[in-house]
mmCIF file of C-alpha atoms in Angstrom:
data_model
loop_
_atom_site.group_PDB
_atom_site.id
_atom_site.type_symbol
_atom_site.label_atom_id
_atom_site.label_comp_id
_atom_site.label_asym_id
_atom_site.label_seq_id
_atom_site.Cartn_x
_atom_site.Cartn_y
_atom_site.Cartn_z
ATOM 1 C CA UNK V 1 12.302 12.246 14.407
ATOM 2 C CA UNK V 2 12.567 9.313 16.404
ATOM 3 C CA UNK V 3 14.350 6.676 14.420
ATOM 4 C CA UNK V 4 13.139 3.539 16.293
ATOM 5 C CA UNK V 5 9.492 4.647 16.012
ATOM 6 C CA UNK V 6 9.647 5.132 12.027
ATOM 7 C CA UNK V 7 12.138 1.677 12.206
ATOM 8 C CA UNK V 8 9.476 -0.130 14.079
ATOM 9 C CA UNK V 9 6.562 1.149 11.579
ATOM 10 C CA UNK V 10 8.669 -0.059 8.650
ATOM 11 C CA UNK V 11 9.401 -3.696 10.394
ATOM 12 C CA UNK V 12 5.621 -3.822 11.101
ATOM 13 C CA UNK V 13 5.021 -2.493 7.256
ATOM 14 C CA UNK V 14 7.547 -4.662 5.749
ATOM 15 C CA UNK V 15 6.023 -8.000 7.557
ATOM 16 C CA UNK V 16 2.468 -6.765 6.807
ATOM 17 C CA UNK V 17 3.662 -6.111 2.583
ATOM 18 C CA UNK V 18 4.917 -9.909 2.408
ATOM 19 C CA UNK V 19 1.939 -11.547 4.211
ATOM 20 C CA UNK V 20 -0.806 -9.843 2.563
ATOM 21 C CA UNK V 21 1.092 -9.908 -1.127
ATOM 22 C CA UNK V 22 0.861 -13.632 -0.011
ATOM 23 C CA UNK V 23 -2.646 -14.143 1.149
ATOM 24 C CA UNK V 24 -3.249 -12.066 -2.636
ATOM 25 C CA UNK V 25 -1.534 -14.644 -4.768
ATOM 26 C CA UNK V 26 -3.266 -17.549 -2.930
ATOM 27 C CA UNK V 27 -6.550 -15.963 -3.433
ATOM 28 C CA UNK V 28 -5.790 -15.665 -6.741
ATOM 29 C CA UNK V 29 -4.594 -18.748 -7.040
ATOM 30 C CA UNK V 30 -7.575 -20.340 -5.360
ATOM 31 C CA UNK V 31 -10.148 -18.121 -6.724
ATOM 32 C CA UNK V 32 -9.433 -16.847 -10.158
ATOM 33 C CA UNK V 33 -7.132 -19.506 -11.499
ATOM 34 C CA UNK V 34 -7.536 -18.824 -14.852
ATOM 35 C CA UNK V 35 -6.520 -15.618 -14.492
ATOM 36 C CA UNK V 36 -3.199 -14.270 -16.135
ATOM 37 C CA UNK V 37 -1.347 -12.693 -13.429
ATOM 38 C CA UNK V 38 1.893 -14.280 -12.497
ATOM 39 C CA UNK V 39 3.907 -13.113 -9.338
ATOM 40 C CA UNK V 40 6.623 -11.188 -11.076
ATOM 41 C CA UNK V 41 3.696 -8.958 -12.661
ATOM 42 C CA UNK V 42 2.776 -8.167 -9.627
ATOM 43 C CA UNK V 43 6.130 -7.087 -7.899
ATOM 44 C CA UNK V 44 6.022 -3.539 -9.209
ATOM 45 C CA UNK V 45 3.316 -2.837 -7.742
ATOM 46 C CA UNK V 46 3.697 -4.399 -4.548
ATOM 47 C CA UNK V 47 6.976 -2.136 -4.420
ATOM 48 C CA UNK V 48 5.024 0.679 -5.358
ATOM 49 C CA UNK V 49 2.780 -0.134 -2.583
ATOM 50 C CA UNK V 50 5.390 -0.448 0.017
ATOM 51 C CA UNK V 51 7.504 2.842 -0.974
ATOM 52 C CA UNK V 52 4.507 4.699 -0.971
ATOM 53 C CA UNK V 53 3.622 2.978 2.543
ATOM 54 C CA UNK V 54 6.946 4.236 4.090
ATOM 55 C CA UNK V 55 7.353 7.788 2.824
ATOM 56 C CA UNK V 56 3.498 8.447 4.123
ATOM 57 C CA UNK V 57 4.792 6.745 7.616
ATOM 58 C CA UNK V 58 7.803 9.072 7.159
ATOM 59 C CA UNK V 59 5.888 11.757 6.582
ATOM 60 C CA UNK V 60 3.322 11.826 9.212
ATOM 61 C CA UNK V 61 5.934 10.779 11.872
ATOM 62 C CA UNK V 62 7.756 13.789 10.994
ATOM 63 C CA UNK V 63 4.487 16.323 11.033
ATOM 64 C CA UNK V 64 4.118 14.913 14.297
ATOM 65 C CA UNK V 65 7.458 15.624 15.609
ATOM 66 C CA UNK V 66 6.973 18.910 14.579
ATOM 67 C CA UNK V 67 4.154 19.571 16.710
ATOM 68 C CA UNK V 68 2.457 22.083 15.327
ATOM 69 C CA UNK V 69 -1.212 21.797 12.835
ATOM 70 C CA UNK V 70 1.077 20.048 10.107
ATOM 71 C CA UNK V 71 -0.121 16.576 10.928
ATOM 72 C CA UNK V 72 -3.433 16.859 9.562
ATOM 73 C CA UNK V 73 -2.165 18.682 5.987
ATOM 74 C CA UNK V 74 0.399 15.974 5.968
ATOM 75 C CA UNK V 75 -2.364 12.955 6.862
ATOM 76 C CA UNK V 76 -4.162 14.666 4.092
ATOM 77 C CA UNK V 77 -2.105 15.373 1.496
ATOM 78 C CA UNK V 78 -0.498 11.753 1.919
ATOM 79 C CA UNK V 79 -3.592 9.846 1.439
ATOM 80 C CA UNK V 80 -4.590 12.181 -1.221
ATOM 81 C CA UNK V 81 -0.874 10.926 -3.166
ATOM 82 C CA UNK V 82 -1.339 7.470 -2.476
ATOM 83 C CA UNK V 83 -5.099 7.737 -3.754
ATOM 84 C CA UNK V 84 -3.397 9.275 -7.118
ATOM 85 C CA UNK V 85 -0.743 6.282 -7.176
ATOM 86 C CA UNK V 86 -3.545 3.419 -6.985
ATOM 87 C CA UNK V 87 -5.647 5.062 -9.907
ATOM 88 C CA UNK V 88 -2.616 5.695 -11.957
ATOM 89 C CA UNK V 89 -1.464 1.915 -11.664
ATOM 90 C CA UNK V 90 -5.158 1.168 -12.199
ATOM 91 C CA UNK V 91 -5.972 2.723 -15.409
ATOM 92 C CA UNK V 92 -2.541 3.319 -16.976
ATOM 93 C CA UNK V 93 -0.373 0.543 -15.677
ATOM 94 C CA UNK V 94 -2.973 -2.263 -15.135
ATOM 95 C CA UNK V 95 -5.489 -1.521 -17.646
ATOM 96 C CA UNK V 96 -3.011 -1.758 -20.685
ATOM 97 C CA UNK V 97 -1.951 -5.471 -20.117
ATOM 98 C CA UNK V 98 -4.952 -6.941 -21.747
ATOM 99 C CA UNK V 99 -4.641 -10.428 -20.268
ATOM 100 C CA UNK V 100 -5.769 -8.742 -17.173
ATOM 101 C CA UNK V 101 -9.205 -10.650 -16.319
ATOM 102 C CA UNK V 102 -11.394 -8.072 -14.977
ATOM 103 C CA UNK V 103 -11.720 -10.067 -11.824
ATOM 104 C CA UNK V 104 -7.616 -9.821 -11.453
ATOM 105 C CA UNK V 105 -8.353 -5.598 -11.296
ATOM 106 C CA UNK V 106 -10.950 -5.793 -8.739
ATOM 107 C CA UNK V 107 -9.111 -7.896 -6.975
ATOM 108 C CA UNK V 108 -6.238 -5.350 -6.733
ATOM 109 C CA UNK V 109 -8.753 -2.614 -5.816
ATOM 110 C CA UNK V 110 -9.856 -5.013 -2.872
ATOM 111 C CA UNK V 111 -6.546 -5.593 -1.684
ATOM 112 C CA UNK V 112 -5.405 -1.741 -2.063
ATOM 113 C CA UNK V 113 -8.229 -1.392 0.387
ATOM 114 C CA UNK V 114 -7.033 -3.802 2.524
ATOM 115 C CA UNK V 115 -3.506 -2.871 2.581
ATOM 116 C CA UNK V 116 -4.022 1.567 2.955
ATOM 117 C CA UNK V 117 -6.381 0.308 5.784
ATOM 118 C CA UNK V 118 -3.508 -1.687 7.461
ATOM 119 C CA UNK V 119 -1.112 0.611 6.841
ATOM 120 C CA UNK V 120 -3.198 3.407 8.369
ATOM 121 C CA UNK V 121 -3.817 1.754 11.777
ATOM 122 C CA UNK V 122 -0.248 0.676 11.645
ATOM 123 C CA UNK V 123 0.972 3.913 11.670
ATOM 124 C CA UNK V 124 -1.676 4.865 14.228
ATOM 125 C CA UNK V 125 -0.429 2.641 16.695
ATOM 126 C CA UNK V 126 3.377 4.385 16.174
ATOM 127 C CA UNK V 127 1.991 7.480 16.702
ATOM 128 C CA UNK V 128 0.818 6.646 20.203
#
């Protein structure tokens, strides 16, 4: 696999992790504040997020390397993992801390949305 390719996805991945777990605490801040969710609760699954990000960039790079029909099943079966992760942090890890405000767990949702989506064209662009 080409290192630099996968190194430049994870730069772009790493930058993109900070910026939006930023913009998510200031909307939080801004728009929920009486919300319990302080940053550190948040850092697992930011960490989640981002692990999960590079393994599926990982992944697909590699399918594609190979060059044969393995980038679709990988494609798949990566976004059908990460789909797995979200609602297992949504309804096991999440939904047991009852301080949550229910506006706190859509807000994740949102930003899960967000962040697969940039993560997706991200790795489109290495692909090219």
């Amino acid at each position: 696999m080409q290192t630099e390719t996968f190194l430049k996805y994870a730069r772009v991945l790493t930058i993109g992790t900070l910026l939006l777990s930023a913009a998510i605490l200031v909307v939080k801040y801004v728009a929920f504040p009486e919300a319990h969710l302080e940053w550190f609760q948040a850092l697992p699954v930011v960490i989640v997020f981002y692990a999960v990000g590079l393994w599926s960039g990982y992944r697909l790079l590699k399918a594609r390397k190979d060059g044969n029909n393995n980038f679709v099943r990988a494609f798949m079966l990566t976004s059908v993992i990460k789909l797995m992760i979200y609602f297992t942090l949504l309804f096991v890890f999440l939904w047991q801390w009852k301080e949550y405000a229910p506006e706190v767990i859509v807000l994740f949702g949102a930003c899960y949305i967000v962040y697969a989506a940039i993560e997706r064209l991200n790795l489109m662009k290495a692909l090219r």
